[in-house]
PDB file of C-alpha atoms and ligand atoms in Angstrom:
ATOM      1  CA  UNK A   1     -11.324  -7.141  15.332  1.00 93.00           C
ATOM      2  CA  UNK A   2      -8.593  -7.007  12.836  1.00 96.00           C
ATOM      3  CA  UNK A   3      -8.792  -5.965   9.742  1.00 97.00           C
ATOM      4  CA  UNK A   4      -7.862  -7.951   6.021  1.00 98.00           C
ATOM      5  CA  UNK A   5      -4.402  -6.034   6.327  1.00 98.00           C
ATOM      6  CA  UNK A   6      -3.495  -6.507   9.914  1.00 98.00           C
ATOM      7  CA  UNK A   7      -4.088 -10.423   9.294  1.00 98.00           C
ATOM      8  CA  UNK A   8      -1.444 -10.310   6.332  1.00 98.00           C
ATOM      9  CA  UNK A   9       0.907  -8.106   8.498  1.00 98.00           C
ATOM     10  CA  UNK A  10       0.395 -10.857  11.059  1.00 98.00           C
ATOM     11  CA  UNK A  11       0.711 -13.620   8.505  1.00 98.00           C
ATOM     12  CA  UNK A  12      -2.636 -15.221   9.464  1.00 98.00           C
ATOM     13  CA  UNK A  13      -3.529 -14.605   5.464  1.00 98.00           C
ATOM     14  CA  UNK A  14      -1.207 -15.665   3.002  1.00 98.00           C
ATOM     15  CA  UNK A  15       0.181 -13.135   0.492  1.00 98.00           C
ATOM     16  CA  UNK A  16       3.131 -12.489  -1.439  1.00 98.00           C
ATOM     17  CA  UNK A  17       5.407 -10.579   1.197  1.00 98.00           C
ATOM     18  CA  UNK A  18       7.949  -8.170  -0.894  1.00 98.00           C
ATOM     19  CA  UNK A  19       9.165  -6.351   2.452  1.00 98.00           C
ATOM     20  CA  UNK A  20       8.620  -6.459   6.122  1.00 98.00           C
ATOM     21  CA  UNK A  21       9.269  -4.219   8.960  1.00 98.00           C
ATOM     22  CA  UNK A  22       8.474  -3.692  12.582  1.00 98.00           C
ATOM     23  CA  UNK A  23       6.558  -0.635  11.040  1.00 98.00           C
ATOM     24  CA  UNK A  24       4.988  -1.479   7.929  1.00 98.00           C
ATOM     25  CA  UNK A  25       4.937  -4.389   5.445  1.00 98.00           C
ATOM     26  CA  UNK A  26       4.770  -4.470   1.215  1.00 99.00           C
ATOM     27  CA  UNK A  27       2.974  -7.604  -0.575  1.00 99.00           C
ATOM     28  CA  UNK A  28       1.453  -8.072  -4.198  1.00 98.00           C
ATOM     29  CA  UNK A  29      -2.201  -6.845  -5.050  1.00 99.00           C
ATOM     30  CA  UNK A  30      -4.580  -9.845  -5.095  1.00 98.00           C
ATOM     31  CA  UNK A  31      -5.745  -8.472  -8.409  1.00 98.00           C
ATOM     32  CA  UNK A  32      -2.895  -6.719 -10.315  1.00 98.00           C
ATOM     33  CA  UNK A  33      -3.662  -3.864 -12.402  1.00 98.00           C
ATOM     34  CA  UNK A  34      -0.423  -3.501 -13.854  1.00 98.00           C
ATOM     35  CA  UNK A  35       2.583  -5.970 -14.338  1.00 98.00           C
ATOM     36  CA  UNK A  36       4.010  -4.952 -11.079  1.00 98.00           C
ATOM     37  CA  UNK A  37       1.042  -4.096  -8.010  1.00 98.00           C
ATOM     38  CA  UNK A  38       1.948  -4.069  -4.729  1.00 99.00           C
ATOM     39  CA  UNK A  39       0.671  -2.250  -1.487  1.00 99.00           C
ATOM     40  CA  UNK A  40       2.649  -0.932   1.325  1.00 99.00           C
ATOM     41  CA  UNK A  41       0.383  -1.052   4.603  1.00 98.00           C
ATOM     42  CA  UNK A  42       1.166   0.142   8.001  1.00 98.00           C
ATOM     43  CA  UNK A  43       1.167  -2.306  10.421  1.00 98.00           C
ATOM     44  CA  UNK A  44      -0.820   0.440  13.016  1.00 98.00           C
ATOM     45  CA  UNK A  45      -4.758   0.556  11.636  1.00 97.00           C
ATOM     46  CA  UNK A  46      -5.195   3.402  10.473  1.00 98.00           C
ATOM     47  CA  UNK A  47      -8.423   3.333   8.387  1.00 98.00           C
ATOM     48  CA  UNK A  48      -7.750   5.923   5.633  1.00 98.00           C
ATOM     49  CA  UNK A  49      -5.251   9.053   5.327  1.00 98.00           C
ATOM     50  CA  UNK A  50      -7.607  11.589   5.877  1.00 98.00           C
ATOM     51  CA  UNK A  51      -7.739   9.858   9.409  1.00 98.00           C
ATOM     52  CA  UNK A  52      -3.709   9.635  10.212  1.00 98.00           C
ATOM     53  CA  UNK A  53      -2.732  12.555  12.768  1.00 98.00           C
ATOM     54  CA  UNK A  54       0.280  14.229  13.102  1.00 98.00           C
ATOM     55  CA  UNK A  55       1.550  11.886  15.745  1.00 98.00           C
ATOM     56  CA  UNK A  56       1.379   9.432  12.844  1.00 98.00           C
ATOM     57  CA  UNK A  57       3.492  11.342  10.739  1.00 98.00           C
ATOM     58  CA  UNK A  58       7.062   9.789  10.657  1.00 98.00           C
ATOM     59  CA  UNK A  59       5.354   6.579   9.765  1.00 98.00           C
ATOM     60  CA  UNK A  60       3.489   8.190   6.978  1.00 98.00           C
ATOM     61  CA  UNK A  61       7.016   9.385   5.627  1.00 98.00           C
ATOM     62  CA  UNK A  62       8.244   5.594   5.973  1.00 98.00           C
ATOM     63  CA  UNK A  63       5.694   4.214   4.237  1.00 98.00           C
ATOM     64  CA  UNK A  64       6.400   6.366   0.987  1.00 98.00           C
ATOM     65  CA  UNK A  65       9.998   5.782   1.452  1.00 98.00           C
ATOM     66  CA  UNK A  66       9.036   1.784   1.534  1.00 98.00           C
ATOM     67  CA  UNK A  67       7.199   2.243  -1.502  1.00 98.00           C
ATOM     68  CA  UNK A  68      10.189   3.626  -3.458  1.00 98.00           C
ATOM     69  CA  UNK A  69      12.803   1.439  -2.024  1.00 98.00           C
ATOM     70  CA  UNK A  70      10.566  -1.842  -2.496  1.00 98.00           C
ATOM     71  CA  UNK A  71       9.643  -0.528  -6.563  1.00 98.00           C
ATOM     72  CA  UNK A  72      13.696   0.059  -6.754  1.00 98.00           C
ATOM     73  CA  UNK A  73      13.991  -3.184  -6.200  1.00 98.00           C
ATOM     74  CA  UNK A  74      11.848  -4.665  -8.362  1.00 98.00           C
ATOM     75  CA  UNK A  75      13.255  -2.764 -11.155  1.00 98.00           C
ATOM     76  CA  UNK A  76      10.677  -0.212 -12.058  1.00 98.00           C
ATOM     77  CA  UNK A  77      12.745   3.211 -10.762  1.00 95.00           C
ATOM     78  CA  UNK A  78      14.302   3.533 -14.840  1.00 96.00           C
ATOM     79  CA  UNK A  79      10.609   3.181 -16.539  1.00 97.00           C
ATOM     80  CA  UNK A  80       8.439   4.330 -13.365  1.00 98.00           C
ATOM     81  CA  UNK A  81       5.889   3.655 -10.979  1.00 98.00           C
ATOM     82  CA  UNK A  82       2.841   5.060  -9.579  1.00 98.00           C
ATOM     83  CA  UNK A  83       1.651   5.612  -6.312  1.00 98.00           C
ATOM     84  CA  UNK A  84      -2.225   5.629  -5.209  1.00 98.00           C
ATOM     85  CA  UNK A  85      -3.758   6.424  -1.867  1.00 98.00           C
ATOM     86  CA  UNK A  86      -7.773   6.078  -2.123  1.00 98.00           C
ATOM     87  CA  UNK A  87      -9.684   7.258   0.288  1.00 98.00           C
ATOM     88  CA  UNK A  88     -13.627   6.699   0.811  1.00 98.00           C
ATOM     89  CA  UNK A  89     -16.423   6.333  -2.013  1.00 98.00           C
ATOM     90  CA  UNK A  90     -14.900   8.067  -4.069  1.00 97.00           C
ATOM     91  CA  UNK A  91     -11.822   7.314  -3.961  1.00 98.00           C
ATOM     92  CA  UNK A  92     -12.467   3.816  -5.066  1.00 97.00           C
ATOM     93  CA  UNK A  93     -11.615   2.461  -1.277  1.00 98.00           C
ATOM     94  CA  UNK A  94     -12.469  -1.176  -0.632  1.00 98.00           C
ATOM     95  CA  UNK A  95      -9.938  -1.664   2.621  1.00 98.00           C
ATOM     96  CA  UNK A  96     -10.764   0.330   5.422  1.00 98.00           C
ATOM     97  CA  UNK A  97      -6.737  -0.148   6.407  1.00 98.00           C
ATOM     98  CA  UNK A  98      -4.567   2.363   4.679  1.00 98.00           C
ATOM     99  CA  UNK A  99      -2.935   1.549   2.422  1.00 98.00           C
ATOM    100  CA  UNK A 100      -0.376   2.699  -0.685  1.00 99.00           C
ATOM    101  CA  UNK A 101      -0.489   1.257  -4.232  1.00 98.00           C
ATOM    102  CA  UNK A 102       2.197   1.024  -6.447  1.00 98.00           C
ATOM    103  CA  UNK A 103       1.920   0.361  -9.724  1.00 98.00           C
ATOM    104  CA  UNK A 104       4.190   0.084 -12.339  1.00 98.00           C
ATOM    105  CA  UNK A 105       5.719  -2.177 -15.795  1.00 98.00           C
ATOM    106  CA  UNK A 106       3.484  -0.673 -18.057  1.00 98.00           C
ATOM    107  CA  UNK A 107       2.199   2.812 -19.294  1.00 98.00           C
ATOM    108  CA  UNK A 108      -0.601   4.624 -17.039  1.00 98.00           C
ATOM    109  CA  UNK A 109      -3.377   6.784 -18.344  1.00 96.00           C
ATOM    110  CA  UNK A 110      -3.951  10.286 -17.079  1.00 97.00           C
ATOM    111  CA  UNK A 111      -6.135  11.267 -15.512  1.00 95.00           C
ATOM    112  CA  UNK A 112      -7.174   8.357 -13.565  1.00 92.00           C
ATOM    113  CA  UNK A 113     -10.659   6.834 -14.673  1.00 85.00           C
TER     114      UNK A 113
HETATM  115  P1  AMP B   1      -8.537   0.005  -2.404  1.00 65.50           P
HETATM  116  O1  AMP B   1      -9.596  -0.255  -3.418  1.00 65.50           O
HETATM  117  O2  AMP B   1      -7.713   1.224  -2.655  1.00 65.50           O
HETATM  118  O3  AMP B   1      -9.087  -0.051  -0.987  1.00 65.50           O
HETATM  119  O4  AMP B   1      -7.502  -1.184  -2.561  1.00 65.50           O
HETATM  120  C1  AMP B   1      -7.641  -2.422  -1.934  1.00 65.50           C
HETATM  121  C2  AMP B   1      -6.737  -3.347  -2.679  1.00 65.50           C
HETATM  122  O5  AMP B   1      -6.515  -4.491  -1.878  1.00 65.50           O
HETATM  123  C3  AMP B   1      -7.296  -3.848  -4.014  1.00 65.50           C
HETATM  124  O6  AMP B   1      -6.389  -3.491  -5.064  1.00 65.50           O
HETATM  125  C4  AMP B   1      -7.405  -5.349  -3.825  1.00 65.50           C
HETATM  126  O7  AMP B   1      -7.103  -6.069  -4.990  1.00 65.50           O
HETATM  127  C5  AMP B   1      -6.380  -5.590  -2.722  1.00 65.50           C
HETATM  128  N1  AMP B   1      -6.608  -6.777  -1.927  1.00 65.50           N
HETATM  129  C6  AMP B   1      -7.782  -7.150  -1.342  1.00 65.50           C
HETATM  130  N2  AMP B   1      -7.601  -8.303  -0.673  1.00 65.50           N
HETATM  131  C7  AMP B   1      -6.309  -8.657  -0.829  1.00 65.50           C
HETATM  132  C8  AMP B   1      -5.527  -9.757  -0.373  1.00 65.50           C
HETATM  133  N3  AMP B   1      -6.046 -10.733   0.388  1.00 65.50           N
HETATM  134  N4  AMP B   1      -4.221  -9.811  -0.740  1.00 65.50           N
HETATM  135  C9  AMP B   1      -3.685  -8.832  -1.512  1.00 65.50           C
HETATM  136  N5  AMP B   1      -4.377  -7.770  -1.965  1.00 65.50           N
HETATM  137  C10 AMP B   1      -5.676  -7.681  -1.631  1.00 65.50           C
END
């Protein structure tokens, strides 16, 4: 079965599609916590980073290269961005697709809550 991710990859759920690749894709967070939200997924399923292998590492390095190039272009490179990987309980992960947020437009706490 696919999961929620695969499905947008696939376009079978509509979202708002910032970048697309035959690797990976980039769309806005249903649920913003910032101005600017978006998640870069891999279009392979892997669950959660602890689970990618080393076989899956070039695509780990696109995926962080995605998620500079796609915040570059939607002007947040001169103020900043953040990038979030959660994984399990307690990382706060509610996707079992991995996945990268970005977050940026406005200032972010640290540490996280
Ligand atoms: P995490 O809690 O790290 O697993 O993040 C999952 C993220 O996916 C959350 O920020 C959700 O708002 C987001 N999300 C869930 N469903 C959708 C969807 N259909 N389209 C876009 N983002 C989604």
């Amino acid at each position: 079965m696919k999961t929620l991710f695969e499905k947008i990859y696939d376009g079978e759920i509509p979202a708002e599609i910032l970048h697309k690749d035959e690797l990976c894709c980039a769309f806005a967070d249903i649920s913003p916590q910032a101005p600017t939200h978006f998640l870069v997924i891999p279009r392979k399923a892997i669950p959660r980073l602890g689970e990618a292998t080393p076989e899956d590492q070039s695509l780990l390095g696109h995926l962080l290269l995605t998620a500079g190039q796609v915040a570059k272009k939607l002007g947040l490179s001169e103020t900043g961005f953040r990038t979030v990987i959660n994984h399990g309980t307690h990382g706060g992960e509610t996707v079992p697709h991995l996945h990268i947020h970005v977050l940026g437009g406005r200032q972010l706490d640290w540490p996280p809550g």
